[in-house]
Short mmCIF file of C-alpha atoms and ligand atoms in Angstrom, two decimals:
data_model
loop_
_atom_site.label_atom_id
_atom_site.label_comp_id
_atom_site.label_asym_id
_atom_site.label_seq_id
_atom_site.Cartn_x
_atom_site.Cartn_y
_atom_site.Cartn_z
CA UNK A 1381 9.60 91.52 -13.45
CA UNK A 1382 10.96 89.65 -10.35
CA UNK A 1383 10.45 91.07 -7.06
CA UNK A 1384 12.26 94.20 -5.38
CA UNK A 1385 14.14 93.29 -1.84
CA UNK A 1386 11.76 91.54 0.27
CA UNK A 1387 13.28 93.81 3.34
CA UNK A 1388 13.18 96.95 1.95
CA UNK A 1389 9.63 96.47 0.19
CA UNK A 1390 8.42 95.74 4.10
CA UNK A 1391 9.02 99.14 5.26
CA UNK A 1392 6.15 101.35 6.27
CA UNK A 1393 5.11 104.53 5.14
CA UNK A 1394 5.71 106.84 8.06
CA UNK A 1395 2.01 107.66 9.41
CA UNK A 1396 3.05 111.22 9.41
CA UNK A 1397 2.83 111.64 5.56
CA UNK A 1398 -1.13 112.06 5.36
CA UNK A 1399 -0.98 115.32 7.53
CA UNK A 1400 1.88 116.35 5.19
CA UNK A 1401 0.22 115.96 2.20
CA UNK A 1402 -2.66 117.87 3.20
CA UNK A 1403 -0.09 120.60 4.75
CA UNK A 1404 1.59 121.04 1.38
CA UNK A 1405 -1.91 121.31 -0.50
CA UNK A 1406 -2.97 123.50 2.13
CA UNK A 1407 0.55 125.71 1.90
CA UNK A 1408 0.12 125.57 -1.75
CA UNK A 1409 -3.04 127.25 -1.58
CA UNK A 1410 -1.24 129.94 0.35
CA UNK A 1411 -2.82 128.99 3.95
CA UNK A 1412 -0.88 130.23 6.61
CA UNK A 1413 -0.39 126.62 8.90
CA UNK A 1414 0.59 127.09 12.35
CA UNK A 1415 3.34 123.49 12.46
CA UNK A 1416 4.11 122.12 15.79
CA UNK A 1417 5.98 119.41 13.41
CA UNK A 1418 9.89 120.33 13.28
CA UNK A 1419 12.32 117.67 14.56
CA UNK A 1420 14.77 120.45 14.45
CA UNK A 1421 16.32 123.55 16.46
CA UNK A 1422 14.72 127.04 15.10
CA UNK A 1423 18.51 128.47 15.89
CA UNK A 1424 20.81 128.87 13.13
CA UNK A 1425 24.01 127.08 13.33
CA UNK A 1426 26.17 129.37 15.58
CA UNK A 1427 28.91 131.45 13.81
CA UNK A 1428 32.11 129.72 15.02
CA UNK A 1429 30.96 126.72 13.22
CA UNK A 1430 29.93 127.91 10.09
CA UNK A 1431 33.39 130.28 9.88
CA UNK A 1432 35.27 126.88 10.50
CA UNK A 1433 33.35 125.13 7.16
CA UNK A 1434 34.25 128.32 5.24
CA UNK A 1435 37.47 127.77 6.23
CA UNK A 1436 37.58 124.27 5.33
CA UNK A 1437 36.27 125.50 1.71
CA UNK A 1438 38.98 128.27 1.56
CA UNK A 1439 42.11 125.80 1.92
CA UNK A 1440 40.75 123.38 -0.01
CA UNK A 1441 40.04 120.51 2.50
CA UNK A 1442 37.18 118.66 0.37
CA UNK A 1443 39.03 115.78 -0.47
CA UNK A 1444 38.02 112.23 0.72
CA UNK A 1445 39.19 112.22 4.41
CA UNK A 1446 39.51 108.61 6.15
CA UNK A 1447 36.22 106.95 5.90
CA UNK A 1448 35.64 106.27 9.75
CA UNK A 1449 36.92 110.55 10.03
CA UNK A 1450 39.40 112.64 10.63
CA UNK A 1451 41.43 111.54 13.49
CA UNK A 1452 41.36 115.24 14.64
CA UNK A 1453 37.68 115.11 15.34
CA UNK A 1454 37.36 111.41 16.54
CA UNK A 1455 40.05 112.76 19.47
CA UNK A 1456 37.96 116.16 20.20
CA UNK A 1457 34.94 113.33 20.85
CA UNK A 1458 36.97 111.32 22.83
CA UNK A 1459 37.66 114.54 24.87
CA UNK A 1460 33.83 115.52 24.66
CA UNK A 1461 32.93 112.02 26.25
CA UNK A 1462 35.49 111.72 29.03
CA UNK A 1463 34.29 115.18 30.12
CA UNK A 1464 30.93 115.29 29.57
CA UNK A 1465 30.05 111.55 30.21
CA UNK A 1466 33.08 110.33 32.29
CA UNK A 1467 33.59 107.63 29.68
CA UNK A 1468 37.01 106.68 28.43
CA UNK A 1469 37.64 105.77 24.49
CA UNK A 1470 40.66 106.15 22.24
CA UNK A 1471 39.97 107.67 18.84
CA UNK A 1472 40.24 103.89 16.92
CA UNK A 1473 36.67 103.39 18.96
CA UNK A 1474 35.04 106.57 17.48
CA UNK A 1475 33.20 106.47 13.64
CA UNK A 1476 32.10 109.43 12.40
CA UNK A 1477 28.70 109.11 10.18
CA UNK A 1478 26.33 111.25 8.21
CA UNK A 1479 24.44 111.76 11.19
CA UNK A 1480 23.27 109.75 14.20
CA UNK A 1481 20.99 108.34 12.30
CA UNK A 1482 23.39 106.56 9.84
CA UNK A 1483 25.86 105.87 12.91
CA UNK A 1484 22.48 103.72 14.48
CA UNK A 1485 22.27 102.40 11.31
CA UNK A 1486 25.66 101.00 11.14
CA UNK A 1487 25.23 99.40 14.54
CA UNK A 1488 22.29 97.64 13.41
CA UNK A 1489 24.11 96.17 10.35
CA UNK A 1490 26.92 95.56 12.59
CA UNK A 1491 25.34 93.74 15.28
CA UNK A 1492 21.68 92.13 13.42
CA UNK A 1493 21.76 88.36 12.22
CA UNK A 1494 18.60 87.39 10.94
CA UNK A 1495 15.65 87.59 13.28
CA UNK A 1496 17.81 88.51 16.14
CA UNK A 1497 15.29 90.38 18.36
CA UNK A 1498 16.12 94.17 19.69
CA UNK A 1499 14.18 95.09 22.82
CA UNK A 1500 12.59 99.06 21.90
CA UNK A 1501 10.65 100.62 24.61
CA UNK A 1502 7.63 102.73 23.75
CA UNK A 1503 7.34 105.30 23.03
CA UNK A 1504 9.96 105.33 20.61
CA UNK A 1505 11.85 106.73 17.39
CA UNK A 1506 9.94 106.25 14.43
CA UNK A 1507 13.42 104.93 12.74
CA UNK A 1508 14.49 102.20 14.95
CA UNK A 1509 11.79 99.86 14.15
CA UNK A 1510 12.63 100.46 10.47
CA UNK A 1511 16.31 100.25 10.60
CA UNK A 1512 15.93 96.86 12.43
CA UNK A 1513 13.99 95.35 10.22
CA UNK A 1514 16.03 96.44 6.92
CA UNK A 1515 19.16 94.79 9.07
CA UNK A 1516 16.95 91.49 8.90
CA UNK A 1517 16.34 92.01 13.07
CA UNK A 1518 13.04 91.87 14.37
CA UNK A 1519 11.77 95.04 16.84
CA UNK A 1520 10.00 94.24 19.78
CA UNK A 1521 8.53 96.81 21.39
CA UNK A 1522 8.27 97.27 25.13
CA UNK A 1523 4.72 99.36 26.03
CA UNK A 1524 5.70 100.89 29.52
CA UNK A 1525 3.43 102.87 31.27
CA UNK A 1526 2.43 106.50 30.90
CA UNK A 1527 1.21 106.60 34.58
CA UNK A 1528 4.82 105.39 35.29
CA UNK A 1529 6.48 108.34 33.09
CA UNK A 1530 7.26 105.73 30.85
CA UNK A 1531 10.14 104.14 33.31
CA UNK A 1532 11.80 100.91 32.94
CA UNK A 1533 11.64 97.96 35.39
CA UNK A 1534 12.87 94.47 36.06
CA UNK A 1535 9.70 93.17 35.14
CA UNK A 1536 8.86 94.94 32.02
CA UNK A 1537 12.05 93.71 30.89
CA UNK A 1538 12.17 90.28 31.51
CA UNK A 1539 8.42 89.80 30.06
CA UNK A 1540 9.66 90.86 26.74
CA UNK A 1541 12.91 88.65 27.08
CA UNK A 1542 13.13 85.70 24.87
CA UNK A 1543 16.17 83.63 23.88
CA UNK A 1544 16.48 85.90 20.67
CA UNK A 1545 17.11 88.98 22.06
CA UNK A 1546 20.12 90.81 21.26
CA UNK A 1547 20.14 94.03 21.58
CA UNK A 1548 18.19 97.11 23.75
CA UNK A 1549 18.00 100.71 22.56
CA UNK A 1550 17.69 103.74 25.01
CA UNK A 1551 16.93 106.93 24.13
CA UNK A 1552 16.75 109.32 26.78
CA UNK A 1553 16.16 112.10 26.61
CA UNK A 1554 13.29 110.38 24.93
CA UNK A 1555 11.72 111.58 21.34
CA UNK A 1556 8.60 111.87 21.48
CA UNK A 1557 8.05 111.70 25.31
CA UNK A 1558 11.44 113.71 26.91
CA UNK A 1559 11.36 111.76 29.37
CA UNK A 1560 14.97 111.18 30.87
CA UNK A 1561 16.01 108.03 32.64
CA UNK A 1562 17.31 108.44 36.31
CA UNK A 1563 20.09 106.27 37.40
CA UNK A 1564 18.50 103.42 39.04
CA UNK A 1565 16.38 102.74 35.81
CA UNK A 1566 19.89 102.74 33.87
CA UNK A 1567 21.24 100.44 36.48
CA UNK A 1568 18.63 98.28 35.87
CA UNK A 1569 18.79 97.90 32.47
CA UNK A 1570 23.19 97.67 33.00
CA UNK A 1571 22.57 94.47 35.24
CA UNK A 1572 19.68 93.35 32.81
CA UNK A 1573 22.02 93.30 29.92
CA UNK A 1574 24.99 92.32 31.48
CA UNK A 1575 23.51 89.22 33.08
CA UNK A 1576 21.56 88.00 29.50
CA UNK A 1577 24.44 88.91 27.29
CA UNK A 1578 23.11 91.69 25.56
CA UNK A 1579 24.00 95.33 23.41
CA UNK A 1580 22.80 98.42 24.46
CA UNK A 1581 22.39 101.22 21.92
CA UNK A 1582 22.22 104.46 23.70
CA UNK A 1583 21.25 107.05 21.67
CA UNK A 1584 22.23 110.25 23.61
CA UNK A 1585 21.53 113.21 21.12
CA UNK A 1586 19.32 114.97 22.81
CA UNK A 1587 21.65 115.05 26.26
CA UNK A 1588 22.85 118.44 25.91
CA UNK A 1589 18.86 119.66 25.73
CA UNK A 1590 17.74 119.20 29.41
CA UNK A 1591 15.70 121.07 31.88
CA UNK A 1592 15.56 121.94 35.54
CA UNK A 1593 19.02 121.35 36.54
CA UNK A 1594 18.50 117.82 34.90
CA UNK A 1595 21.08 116.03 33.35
CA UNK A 1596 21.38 112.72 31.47
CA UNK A 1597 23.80 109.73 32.53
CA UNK A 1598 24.77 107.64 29.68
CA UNK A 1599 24.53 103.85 30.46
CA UNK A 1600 27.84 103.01 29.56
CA UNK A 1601 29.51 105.34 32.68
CA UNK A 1602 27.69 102.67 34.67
CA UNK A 1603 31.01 100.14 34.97
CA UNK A 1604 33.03 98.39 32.89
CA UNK A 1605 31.16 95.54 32.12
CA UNK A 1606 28.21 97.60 30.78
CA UNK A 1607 30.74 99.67 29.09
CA UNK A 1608 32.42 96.83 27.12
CA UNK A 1609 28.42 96.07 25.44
CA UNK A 1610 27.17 99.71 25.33
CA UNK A 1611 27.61 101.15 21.86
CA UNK A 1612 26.65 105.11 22.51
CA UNK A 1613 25.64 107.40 19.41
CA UNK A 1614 25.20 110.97 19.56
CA UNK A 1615 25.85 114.14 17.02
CA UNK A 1616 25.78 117.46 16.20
CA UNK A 1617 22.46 118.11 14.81
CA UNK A 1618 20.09 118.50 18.17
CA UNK A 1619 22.42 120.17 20.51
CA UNK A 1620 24.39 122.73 17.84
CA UNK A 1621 21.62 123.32 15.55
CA UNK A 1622 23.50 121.52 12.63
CA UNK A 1623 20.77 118.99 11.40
CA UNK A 1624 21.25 120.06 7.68
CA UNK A 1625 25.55 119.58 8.02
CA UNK A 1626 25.10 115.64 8.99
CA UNK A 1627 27.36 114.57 11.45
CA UNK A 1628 26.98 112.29 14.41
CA UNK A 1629 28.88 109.02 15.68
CA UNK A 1630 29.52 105.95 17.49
CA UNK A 1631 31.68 105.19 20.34
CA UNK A 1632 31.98 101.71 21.48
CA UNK A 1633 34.54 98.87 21.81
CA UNK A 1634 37.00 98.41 19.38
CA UNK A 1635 35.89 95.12 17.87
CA UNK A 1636 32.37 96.52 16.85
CA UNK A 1637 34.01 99.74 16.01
CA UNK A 1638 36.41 97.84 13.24
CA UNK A 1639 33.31 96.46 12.14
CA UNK A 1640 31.35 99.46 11.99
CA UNK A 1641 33.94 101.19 9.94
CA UNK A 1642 34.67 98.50 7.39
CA UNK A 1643 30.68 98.70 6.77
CA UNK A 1644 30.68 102.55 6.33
CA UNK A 1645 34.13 102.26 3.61
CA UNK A 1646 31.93 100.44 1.74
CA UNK A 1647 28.65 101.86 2.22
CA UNK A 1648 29.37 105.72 1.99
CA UNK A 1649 32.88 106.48 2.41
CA UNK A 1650 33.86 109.25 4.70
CA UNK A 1651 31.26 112.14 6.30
CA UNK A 1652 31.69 115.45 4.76
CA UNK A 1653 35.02 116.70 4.84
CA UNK A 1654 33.66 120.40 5.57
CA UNK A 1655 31.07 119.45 7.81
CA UNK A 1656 33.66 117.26 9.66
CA UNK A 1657 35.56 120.53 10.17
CA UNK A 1658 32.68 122.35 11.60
CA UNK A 1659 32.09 119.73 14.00
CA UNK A 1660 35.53 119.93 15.43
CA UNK A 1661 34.89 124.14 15.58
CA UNK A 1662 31.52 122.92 17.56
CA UNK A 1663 33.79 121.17 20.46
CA UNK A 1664 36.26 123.00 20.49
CA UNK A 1665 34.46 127.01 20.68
CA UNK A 1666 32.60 127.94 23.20
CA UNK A 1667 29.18 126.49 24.00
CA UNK A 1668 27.65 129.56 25.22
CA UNK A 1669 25.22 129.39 22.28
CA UNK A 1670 24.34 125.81 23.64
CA UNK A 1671 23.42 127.37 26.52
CA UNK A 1672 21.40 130.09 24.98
CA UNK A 1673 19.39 127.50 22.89
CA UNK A 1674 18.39 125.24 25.86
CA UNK A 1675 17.30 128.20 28.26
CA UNK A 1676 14.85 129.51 25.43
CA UNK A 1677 13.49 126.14 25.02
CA UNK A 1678 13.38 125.64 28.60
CA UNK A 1679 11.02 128.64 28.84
CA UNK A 1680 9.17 127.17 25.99
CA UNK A 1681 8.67 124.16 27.75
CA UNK A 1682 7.12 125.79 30.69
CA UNK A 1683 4.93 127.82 28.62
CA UNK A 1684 3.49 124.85 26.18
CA UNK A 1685 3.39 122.57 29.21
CA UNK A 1686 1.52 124.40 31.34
CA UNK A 1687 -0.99 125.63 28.46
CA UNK A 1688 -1.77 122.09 27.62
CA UNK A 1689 -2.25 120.84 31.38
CA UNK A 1690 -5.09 123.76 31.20
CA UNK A 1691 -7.26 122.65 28.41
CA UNK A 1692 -9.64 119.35 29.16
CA UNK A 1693 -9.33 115.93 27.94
CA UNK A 1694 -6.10 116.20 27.05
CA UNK A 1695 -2.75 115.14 29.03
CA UNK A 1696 1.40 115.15 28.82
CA UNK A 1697 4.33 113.94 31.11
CA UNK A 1698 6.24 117.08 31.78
CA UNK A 1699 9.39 116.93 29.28
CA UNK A 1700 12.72 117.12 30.93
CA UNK A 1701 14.66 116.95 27.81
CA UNK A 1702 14.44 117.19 24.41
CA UNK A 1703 11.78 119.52 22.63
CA UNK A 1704 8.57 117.59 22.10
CA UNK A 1705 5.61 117.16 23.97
CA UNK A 1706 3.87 113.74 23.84
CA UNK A 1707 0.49 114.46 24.01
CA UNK A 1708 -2.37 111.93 24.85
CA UNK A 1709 -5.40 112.94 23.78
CA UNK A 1710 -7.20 109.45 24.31
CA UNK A 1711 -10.25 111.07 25.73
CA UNK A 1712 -11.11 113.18 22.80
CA UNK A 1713 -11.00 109.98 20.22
CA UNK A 1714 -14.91 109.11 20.05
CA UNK A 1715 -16.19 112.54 19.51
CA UNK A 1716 -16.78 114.02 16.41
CA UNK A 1717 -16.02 117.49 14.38
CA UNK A 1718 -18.93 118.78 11.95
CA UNK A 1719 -19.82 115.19 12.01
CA UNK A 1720 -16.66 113.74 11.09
CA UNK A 1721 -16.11 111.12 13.79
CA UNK A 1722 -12.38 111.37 15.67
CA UNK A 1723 -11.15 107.80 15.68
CA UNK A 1724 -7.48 108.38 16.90
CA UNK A 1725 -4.58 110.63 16.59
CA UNK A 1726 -4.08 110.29 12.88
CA UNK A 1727 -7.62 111.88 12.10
CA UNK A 1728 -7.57 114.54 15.23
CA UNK A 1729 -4.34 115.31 13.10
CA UNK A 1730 -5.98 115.61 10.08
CA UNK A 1731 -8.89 117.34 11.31
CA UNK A 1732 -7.16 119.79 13.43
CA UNK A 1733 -4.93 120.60 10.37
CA UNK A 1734 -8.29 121.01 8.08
CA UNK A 1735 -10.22 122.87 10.17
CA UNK A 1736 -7.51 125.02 12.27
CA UNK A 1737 -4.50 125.02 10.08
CA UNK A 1738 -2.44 123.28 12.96
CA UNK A 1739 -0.12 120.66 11.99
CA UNK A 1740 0.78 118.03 14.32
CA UNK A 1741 2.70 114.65 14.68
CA UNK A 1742 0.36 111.76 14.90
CA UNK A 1743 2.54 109.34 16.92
CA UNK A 1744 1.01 105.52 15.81
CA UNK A 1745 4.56 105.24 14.46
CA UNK A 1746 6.41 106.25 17.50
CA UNK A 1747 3.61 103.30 19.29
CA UNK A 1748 1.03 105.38 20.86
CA UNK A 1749 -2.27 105.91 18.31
CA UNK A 1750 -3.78 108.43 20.69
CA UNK A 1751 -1.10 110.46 21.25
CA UNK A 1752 0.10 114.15 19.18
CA UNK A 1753 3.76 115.10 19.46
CA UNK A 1754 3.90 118.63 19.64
CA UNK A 1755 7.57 120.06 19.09
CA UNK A 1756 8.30 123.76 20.14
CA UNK A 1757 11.33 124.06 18.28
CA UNK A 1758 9.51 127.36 17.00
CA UNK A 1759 8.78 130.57 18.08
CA UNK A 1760 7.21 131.39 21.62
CA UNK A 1761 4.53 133.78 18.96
CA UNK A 1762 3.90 130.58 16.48
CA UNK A 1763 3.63 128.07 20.03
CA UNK A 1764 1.20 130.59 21.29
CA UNK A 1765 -1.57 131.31 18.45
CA UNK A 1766 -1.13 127.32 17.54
CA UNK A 1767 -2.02 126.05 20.87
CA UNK A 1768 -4.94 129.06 21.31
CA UNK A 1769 -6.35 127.41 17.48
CA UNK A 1770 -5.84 123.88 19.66
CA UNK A 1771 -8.00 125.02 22.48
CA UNK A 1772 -11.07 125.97 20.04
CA UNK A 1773 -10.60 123.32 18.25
CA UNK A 1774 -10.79 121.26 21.24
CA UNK A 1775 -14.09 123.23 22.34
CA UNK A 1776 -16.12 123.04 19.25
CA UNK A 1777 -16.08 118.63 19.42
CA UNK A 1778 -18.94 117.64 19.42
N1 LIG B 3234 17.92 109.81 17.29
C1 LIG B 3234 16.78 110.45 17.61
C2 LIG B 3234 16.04 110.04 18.83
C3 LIG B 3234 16.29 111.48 16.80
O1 LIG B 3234 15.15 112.11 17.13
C4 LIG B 3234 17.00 111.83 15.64
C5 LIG B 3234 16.49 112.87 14.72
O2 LIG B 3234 15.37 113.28 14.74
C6 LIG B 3234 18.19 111.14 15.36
C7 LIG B 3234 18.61 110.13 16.20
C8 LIG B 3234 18.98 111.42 14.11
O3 LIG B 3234 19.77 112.54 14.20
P1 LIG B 3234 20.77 112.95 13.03
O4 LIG B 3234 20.26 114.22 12.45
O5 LIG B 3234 22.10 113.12 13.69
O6 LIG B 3234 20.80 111.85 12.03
#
């Protein structure tokens, strides 16, 4: 038979699936596992939201809508942006996806000729990498420095500069590290861009999760000319607990944005017509439960920070954002568990889940091998007894 899609056939197998597969067996067997894995809020999806989708069903609006959304919602973004992020779009420059996930996709499509290069720094996303390449693009990852909290500079960027590149991604607060960029890192990157001709894709859906009084500037606020290249994605599943509803979108300028939306009529029509409902309840009620959600992580953040800066051998930049700790346990790779020897972060995953029924992100696909991302978006009891099993388990290598 001839041969499947050269680009497709390329993509890796996420480097997470091994410590899934022996999670399932283990679950199967009726273990109890202890999973510090969820790229999700614990929360339910608040009320107002889910009594707007009933609604929706009620009165019968689950027809096609327009594919790029109803205009309804693409103005209550508009609204959220100019508020929130001091940026001004009209509703023509808004698509609504199945998530921020498919609006990134879109971009890629949108933007990617073959082996255009797109500048990703590390750590990163495990998606981006794989979304480029299926748009015929070519990643290029930028290692920054942990030591550095992962910041961006002049020089890093211009090292990884080459005649090809196109586009840069941002994602801040970061997954895996929540790391958030401060304003003269994002004014770096504006006058890097502007002055080599380049996209930015700034993928803001963690901004509503922040700690300490934090908050995150989107790139695009930073003038107009930065504005005009910036193409800024965010969406409902992070900051309103509504991963399983799939909604997210773009903004940018209206020439990508035509693009974007002729892809998506093709491609997958229009996002849910209930879900797109319940999104519009999500900006327009109150965001008290926001609120809520972010000062119980923020005390889960404290307490699985601070536990982890007391055990040895192991270290993490202090998330400001976001719910993940990035853990590097570098120091530990080298010894050895009942005589099984730890080589990096996929088999301390492995072993860890084996031994202590503790599963954990290996991160070689977000570009660190030695790092575990840890995500407490679960309860302060389950955070707790999994990071006491971490701490013996830790102990008894050899
Ligand atoms: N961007 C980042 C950095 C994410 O971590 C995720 C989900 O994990 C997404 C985008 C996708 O979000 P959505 O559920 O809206 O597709």
């Amino acid at each position: 038979m001839k041969e499947l899609s050269n680009k497709a056939s390329a993509l890796k197998l996420s480097s997470t699936l091994k410590v899934a597969e022996i999670a399932s067996k283990l679950i199967s067997e009726g273990v109890d596992i202890i999973s510090f894995g969820p790229g999700e809020p614990d929360f339910p999806t608040p009320d107002n939201i889910c009594d707007a989708a009933i609604q929706a069903i009620n009165s019968g609006f689950t027809k096609y809508t327009n594919s790029s959304g109803i205009t309804e919602l693409r103005k209550a973004v508009c609204d959220k942006l100019k508020q929130d992020n001091n940026l001004d779009y009209t509703y023509e420059q808004i698509i609504i996806s199945n998530g921020a996930k498919h609006s990134i996709n879109n971009i890629f499509t949108a933007l990617l000729n073959d082996s255009d290069e797109v500048l990703i720094p590390d750590p990163y996303w495990i998606s981006y990498a794989e979304m480029v390449r299926l748009s015929g693009g070519v990643p290029v990852i930028m290692h920054t420095d942990e030591k550095n909290n992962f910041g961006l500079t002049s020089e890093l960027l211009e090292s990884y500069k080459t005649d090809k590149t196109k586009i840069i991604v941002l994602n801040s607060p970061n997954n895996p590290s929540g790391i958030i960029y401060n304003r003269s890192e994002l004014e770096l990157v504006a006058d890097f861009a502007v002055k080599n001709d380049l996209y930015v894709i700034s993928d803001e859906i963690y901004e509503k999760l922040t700690y300490d009084g934090k908050k995150c500037i989107s790139i695009a606020s930073l003038g107009n000319d930065i504005f005009q290249r910036t193409i800024v994605v965010n969406g409902f599943s992070k900051s309103y607990s509504m991963t399983g509803w799939r909604i997210g979108y773009s903004a940018s300028n209206k020439k990508i944005a035509g693009v974007i939306a002729n892809i998506q009529s093709h491609e997958s029509s229009n996002p849910n017509s209930i879900a797109q409902m319940a999104a519009l309840a999500a900006l327009k009620g109150s965001r008290d439960t926001v609120f809520k959600m972010c000062s119980e992580f923020a005390k889960r953040r404290d307490y699985i920070y601070n536990r982890i800066c007391g055990i040895r051998h192991v270290y993490a930049v202090k998330p400001q954002g976001a719910f993940y700790l990035f853990v590097n346990i570098s120091e530990l790779c080298g010894h050895k568990i009942n005589g099984r020897y730890l080589e990096n972060a996929d088999s301390f995953a492995e072993e860890l889940l084996r031994e202590m029924h503790v599963a954990v992100v290996p991160c070689r696909d977000f570009g660190y091998d030695k790092h575990i991302r840890l995500s407490f978006a679960t309860s302060m009891g389950v955070i707790r007894e999994g990071l006491d099993r971490i701490e013996k388990f830790i102990a008894s290598l050899e």
